Structure formats: structure tokens, C-alpha cells
Tab-separated table of C-alpha atoms in Angstrom:
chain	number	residue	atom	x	y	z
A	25	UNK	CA	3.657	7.602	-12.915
A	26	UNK	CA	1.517	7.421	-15.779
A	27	UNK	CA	-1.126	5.015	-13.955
A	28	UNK	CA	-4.763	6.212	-14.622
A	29	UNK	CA	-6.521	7.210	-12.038
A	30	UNK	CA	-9.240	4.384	-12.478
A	31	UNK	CA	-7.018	1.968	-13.652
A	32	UNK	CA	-10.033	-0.580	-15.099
A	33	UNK	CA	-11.200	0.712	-18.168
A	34	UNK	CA	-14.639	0.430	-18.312
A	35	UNK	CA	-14.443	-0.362	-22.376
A	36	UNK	CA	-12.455	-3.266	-22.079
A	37	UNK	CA	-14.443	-4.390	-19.482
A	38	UNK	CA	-15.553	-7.576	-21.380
A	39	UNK	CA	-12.165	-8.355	-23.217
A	40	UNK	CA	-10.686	-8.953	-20.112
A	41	UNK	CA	-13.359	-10.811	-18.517
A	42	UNK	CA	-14.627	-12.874	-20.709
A	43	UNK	CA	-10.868	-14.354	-21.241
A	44	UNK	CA	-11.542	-15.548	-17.338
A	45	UNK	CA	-14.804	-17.149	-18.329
A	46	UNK	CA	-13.682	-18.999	-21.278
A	47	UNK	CA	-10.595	-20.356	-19.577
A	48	UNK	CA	-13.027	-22.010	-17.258
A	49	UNK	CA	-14.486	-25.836	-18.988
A	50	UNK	CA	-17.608	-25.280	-17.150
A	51	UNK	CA	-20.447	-22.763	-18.923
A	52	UNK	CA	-21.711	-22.823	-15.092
A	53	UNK	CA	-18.564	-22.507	-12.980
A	54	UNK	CA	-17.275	-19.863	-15.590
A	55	UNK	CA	-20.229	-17.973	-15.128
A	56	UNK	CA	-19.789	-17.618	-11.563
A	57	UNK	CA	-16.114	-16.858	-11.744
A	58	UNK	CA	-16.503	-14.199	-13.860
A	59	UNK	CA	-19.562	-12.558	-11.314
A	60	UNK	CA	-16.984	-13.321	-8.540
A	61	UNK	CA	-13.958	-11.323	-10.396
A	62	UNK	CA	-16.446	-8.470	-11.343
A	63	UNK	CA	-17.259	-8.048	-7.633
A	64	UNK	CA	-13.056	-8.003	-6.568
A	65	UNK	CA	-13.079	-5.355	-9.773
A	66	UNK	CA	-16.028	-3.279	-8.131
A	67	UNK	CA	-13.559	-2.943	-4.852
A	68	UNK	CA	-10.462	-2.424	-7.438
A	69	UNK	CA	-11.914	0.721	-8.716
A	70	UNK	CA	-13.190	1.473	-5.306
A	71	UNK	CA	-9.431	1.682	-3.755
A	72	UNK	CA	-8.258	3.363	-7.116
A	73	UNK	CA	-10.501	6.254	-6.500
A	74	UNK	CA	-10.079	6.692	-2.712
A	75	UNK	CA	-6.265	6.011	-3.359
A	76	UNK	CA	-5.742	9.857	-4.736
A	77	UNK	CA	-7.600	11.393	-1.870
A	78	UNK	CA	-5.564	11.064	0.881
A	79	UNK	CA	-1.964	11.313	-1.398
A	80	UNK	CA	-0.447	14.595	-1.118
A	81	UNK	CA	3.405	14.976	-2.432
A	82	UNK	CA	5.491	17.308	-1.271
A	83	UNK	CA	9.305	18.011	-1.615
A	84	UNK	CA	9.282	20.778	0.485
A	85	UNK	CA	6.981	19.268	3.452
A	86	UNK	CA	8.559	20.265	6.697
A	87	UNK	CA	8.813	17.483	8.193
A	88	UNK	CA	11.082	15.527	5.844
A	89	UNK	CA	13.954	15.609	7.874
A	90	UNK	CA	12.966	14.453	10.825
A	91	UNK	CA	10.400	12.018	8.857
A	92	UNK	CA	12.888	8.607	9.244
A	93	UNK	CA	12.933	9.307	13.036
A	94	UNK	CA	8.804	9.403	13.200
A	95	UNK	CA	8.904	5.816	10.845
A	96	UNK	CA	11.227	4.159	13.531
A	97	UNK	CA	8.963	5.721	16.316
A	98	UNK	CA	5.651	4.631	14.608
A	99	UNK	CA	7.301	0.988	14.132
A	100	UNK	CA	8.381	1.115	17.789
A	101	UNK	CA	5.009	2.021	19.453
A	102	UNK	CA	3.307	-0.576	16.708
A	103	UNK	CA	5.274	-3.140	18.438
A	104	UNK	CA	4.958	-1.986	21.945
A	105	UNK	CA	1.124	-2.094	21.817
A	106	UNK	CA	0.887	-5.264	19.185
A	107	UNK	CA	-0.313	-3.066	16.137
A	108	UNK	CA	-0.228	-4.556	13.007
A	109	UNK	CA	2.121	-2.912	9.863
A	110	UNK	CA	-1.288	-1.885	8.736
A	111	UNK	CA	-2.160	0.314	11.615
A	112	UNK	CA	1.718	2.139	10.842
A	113	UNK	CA	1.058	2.660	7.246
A	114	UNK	CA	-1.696	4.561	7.438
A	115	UNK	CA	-0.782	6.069	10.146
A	116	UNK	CA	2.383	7.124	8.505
A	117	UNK	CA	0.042	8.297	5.673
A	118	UNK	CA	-2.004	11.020	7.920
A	119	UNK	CA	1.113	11.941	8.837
A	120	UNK	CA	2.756	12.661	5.431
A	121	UNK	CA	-0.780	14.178	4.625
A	122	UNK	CA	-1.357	16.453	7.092
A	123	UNK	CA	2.394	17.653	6.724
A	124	UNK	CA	2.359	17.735	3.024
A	125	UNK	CA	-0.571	20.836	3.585
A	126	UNK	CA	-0.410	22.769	6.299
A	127	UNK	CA	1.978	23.777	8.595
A	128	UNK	CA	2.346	21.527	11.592
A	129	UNK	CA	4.645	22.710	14.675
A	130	UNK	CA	7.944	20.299	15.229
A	131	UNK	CA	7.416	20.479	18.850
A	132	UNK	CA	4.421	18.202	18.364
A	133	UNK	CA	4.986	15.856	15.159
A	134	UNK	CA	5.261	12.971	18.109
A	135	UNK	CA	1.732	13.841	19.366
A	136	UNK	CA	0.835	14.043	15.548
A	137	UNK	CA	2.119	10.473	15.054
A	138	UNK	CA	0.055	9.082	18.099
A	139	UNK	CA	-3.263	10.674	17.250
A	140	UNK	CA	-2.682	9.207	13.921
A	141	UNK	CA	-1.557	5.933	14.808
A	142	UNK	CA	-4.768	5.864	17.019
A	143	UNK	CA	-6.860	6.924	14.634
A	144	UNK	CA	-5.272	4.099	12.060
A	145	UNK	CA	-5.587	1.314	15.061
A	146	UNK	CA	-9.183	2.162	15.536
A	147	UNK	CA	-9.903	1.605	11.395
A	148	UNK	CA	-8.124	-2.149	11.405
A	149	UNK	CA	-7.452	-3.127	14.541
A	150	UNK	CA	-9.741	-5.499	16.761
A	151	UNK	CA	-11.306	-3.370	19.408
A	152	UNK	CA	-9.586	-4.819	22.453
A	153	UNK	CA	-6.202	-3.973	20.278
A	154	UNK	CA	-6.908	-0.603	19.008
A	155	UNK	CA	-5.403	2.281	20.754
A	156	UNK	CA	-7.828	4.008	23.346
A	157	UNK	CA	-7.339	8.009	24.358
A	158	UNK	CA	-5.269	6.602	27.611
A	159	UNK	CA	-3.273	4.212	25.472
A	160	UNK	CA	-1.910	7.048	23.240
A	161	UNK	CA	-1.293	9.526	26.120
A	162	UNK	CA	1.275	6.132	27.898
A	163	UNK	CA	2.406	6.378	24.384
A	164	UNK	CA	3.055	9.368	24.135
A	165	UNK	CA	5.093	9.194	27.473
A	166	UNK	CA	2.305	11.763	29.200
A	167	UNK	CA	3.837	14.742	27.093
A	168	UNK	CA	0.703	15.743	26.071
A	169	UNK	CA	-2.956	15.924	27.318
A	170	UNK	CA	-6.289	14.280	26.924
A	171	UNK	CA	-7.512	17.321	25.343
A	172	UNK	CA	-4.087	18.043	22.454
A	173	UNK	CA	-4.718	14.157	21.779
A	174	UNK	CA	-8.548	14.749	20.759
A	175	UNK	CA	-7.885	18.363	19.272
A	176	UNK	CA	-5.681	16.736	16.920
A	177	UNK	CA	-7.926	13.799	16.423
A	178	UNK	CA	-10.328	15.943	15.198
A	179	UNK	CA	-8.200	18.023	13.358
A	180	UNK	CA	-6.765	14.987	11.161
A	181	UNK	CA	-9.883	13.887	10.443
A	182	UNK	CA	-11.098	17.669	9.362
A	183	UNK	CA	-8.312	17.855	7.231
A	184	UNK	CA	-9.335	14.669	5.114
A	185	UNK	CA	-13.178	15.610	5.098
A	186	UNK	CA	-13.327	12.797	7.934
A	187	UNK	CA	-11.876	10.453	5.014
A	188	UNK	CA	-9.515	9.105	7.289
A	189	UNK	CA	-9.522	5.194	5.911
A	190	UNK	CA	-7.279	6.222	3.294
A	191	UNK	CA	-5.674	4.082	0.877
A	192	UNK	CA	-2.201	2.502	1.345
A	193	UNK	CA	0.088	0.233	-1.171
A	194	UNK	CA	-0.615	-2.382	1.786
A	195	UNK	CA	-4.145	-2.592	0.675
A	196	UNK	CA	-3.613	-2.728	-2.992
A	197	UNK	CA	-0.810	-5.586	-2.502
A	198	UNK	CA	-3.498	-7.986	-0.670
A	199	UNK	CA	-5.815	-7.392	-3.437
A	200	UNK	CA	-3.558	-8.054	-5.842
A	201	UNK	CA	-2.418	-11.461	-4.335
A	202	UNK	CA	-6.115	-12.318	-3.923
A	203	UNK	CA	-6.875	-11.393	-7.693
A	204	UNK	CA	-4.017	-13.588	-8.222
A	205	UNK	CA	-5.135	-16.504	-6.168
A	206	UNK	CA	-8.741	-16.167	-8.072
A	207	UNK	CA	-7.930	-15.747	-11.586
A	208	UNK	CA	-5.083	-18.126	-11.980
A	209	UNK	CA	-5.193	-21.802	-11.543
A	210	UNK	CA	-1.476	-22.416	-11.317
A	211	UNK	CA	-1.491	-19.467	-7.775
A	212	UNK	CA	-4.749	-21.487	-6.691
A	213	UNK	CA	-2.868	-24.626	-6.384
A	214	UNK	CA	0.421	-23.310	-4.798
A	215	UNK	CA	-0.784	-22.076	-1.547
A	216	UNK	CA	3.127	-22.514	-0.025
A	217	UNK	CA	4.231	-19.993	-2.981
A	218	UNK	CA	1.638	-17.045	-2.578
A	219	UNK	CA	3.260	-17.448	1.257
A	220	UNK	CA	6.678	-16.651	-0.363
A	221	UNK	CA	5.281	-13.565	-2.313
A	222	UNK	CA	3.450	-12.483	0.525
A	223	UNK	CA	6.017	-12.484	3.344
A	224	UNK	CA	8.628	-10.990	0.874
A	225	UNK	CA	5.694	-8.536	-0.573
A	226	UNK	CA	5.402	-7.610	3.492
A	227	UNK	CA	8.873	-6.434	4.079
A	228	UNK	CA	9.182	-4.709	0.762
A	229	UNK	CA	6.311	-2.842	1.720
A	230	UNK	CA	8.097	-1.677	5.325
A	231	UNK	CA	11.756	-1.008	3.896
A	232	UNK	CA	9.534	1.018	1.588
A	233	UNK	CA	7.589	3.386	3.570
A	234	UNK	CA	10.879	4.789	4.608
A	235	UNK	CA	11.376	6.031	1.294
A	236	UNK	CA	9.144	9.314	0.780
A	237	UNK	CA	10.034	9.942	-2.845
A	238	UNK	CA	7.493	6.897	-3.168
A	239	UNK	CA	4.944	9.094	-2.339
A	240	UNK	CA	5.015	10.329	-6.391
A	241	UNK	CA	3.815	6.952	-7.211
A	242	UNK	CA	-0.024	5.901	-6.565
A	243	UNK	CA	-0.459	2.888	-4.366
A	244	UNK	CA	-1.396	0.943	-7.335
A	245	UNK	CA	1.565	1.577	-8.429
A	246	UNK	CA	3.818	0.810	-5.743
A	247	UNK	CA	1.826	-2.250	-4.397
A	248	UNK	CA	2.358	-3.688	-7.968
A	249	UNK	CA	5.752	-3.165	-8.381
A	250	UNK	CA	6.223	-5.192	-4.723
A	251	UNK	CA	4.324	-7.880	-6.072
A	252	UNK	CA	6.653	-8.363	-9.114
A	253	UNK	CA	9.395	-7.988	-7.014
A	254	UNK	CA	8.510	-10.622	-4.771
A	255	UNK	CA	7.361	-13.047	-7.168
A	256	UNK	CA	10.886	-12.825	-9.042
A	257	UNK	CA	12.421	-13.655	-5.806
A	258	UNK	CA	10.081	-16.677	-5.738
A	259	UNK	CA	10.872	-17.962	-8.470
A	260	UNK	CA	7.497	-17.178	-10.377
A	261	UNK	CA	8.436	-17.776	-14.339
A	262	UNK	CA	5.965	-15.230	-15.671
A	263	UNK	CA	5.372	-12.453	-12.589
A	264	UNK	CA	2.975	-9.987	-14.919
A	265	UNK	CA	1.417	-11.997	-17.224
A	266	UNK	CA	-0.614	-10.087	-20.084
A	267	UNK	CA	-3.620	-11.115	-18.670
A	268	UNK	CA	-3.317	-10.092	-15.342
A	269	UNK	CA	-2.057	-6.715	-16.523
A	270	UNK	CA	-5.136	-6.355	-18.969
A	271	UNK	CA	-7.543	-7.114	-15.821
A	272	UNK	CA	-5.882	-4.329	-13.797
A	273	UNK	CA	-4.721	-2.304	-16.902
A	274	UNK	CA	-1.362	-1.577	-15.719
A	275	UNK	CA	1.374	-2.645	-17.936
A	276	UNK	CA	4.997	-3.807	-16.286
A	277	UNK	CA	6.940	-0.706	-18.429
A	278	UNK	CA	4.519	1.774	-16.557
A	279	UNK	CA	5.733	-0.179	-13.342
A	280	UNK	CA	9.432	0.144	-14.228
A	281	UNK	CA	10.233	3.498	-12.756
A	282	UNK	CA	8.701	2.641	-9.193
A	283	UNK	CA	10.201	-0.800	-9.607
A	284	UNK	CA	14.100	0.504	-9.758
A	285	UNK	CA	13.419	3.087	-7.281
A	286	UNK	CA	12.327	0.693	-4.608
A	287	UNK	CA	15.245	-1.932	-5.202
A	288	UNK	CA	17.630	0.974	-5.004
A	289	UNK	CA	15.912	1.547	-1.423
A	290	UNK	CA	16.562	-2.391	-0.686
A	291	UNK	CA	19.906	-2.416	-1.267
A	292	UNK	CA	20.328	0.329	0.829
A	293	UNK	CA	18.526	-0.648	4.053
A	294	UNK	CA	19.320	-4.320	3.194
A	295	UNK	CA	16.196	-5.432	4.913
A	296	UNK	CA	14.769	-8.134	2.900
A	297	UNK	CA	16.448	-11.100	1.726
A	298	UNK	CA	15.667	-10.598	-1.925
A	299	UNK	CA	18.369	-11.394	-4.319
A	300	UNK	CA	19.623	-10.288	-7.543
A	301	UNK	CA	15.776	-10.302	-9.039
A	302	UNK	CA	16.810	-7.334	-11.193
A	303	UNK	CA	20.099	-6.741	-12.660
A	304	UNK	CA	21.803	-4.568	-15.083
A	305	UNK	CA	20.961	-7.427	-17.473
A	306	UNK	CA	17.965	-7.690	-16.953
A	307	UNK	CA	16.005	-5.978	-19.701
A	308	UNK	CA	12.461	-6.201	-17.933
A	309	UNK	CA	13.400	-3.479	-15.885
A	310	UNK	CA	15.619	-1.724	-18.692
């Protein structure tokens, strides 16, 4: 994926603001929308430089083939303790991490998991929701101790230099859909639509953590592709309009790649009701 690493180019900084600022009728209001959309893009480059931290690909990981079983596990536990997707993602993401470097034993890629999916609970969840050292041990159906729970605690958080809020596609997508909301007048008004993209955006998201080839794309990356996705299956005329793509300077043929790969993993899970967004025919993708 040929994404820059710091996607907003700090030397078309002003061509792609100011055509927010003029768009606005007010010299005031325009003002303050563009200081408002600088402030999202401080956070935008934020994400885009933790987002290569914490992404480590690796065809020969060991745990690959037993990786779908630790997804379905991870979405099971999220549910049985009322975890958000949020909490699985990144949990799923130590996980790949911490298998994609170093050697991790099979015989405890379960008590892996629930350290992680602690760890990612205690980053996003409220407090009276996020998993407590007790909570993961009844997770973990008492197959492992107090003390292998916090060794491996510590030793996921060692092994990202205690950079363990990493960066997920999850994250990028709700920016995206709030840059959206901000910068265009026609989202702003159409609160029932960004609903659409978002709900569709959401199960994209989980058929597509199942998929660890998607691990070659950046977050950006996949995040974006989702939202086009989405907003094709809503009906959106223009889903990455030249402006929006200047503001986050990703252009939709640099998205095309990630964008086949994850419909090929929708029509093979068939979880989401998205249609035909993308056909032979259809030369955006081609």
C-alpha cells in the first residue's frame, strides 16, 4: 500500500484548507471552521504516526492457523462481559503483534488473548466495564493464574515500549465519518445517512479483522476503503470526493487494492448485507 506514512502533507497544507474556508459565506464562521478542521488534522497525523508502531506483518507468524479460532474466542468473551468491538480490535492487534515477533507458546495463545483483551478493555472501556485481573482469570475458565495473567500483562506492554493504545482501522473509520460530518454540508444535514455508513462501516470492519492478509495495509488504509464501501451501499453519489481525498491525501486508486481484497472477504463470510457496490463493471475499482 503505497499510503505515506503521514498521510497530510504539510505543503499542501493551505490548498486544502483554505478550499474549506472559502466554501463557507461567512469570513467569521469560515475562519473558525477552518481552526476546527486543523485541530481534527492535528489528531489525523497523530493516529497516522502511532498507526505504524504497533503493525507488524508476518506470513510466517505462528499463530496463523489457529488465528480464526482466537477472533471467534475474542468476539465470544467481548460479548460475554459487554465489551465493545473496540476493546476486540485492539485486542486482536496485541495479539497479531506480539505473535508477529517473538515466539509465543500455543499452549497459552488463550491466556495471550485475555491479557490482551484486558489490557484493550482497560484503554476504552468505562471502568465498571473494563476487565479486572479476576474477570480475565473467569474468562479464562481458571486455566491460568493471577500471576501468568500479570506476567503477560507486563510482557505485552514491554513488547510495545508500554505503547499499548495502538492504532486500529476502527479508529481511523470514526475519524473519517467525523471529518465527513464537518467538512461537508450535504453529510451535516443527513444525520439518518452517516447512520447507514456507520452501521455498514461497523460490520465491514468485524468480517474484516478475520482477514490477516489486511494486516499489509495501514489502518488508514483499510478504514478508508470501509468507508467507500459503505457509502456505495448507501447510496452516496460521490463516496471520495477530490476534496476529501486532498484533505487526507489519499487518493481512491491507492485504496483500490485493499478495497477488492476486503469485498472478496465479504462475499465469503457473507456477513454484511452490502450489495453489488462493486462489480466487474465497475471501473472505480478496475
Amino acid at each position: 500500500m503505497k499510503v505515506s506514512n503521514d498521510p497530510f502533507c504539510e505543503n499542501e497544507k493551505g490548498k486544502r484548507l483554505s478550499a474549506i474556508s472559502r466554501s463557507e459565506s461567512s469570513e467569521t464562521t469560515g475562519e473558525l471552521n477552518y481552526n476546527v478542521v486543523e485541530e481534527q488534522m492535528e489528531v489525523f497525523r497523530a493516529l497516522c504516526r502511532r498507526q505504524n508502531q504497533s503493525r507488524h506483518f508476518n506470513k510466517e507468524a505462528s499463530h496463523l492457523w489457529f488465528r480464526p479460532n482466537l477472533v471467534r474466542w475474542l468476539e465470544a468473551q467481548a460479548s460475554r462481559f459487554t465489551l465493545s468491538f473496540h476493546s476486540v480490535s485492539i485486542a486482536l492487534a496485541l495479539v497479531d503483534n506480539i505473535c508477529a515477533r517473538f515466539h509465543f507458546p500455543s499452549s497459552d495463545w488463550h491466556l495471550l488473548a485475555g491479557a490482551s483483551l484486558m489490557v484493550a478493555s482497560k484503554l476504552v472501556e468505562r471502568p465498571k466495564l473494563a476487565l479486572t485481573l479476576s474477570t480475565t482469570i473467569e474468562l479464562l475458565d481458571g486455566s491460568f493464574s493471577e500471576n501468568q495473567v500479570r506476567t503477560v500483562e507486563v510482557s505485552i506492554a514491554s513488547a510495545l515500549e508500554f505503547r499499548v493504545n495502538v492504532v486500529v482501522p476502527l479508529d481511523f473509520f470514526e475519524f473519517l465519518i467525523g471529518l465527513k460530518v464537518l467538512t461537508d454540508e450535504d453529510w451535516a444535514s443527513q444525520p439518518d445517512r452517516t447512520l447507514c455508513v456507520q452501521n455498514i462501516g461497523h460490520q465491514l470492519l468485524q468480517a474484516c479483522q478475520h482477514s490477516y492478509d489486511l494486516l499489509q495495509f495501514t489502518s488508514l488504509a483499510v478504514a478508508a476503503s470501509v468507508l467507500w464501501i459503505a457509502q456505495k451501499e448507501c447510496q452516496v453519489e460521490d463516496p471520495w470526493p477530490e476534496s476529501f481525498a486532498d484533505l487526507v491525501c489519499v487518493r481512491l486508486e491507492q485504496l483500490n487494492p485493499c478495497i477488492l481484497h476486503i469485498l472478496e472477504i465479504v462475499e465469503n463470510k457473507s456477513v454484511t448485507p452490502v450489495s453489488s457496490c462493486c462489480t466487474e463493471h465497475d471501473q472505480t475499482c478496475h
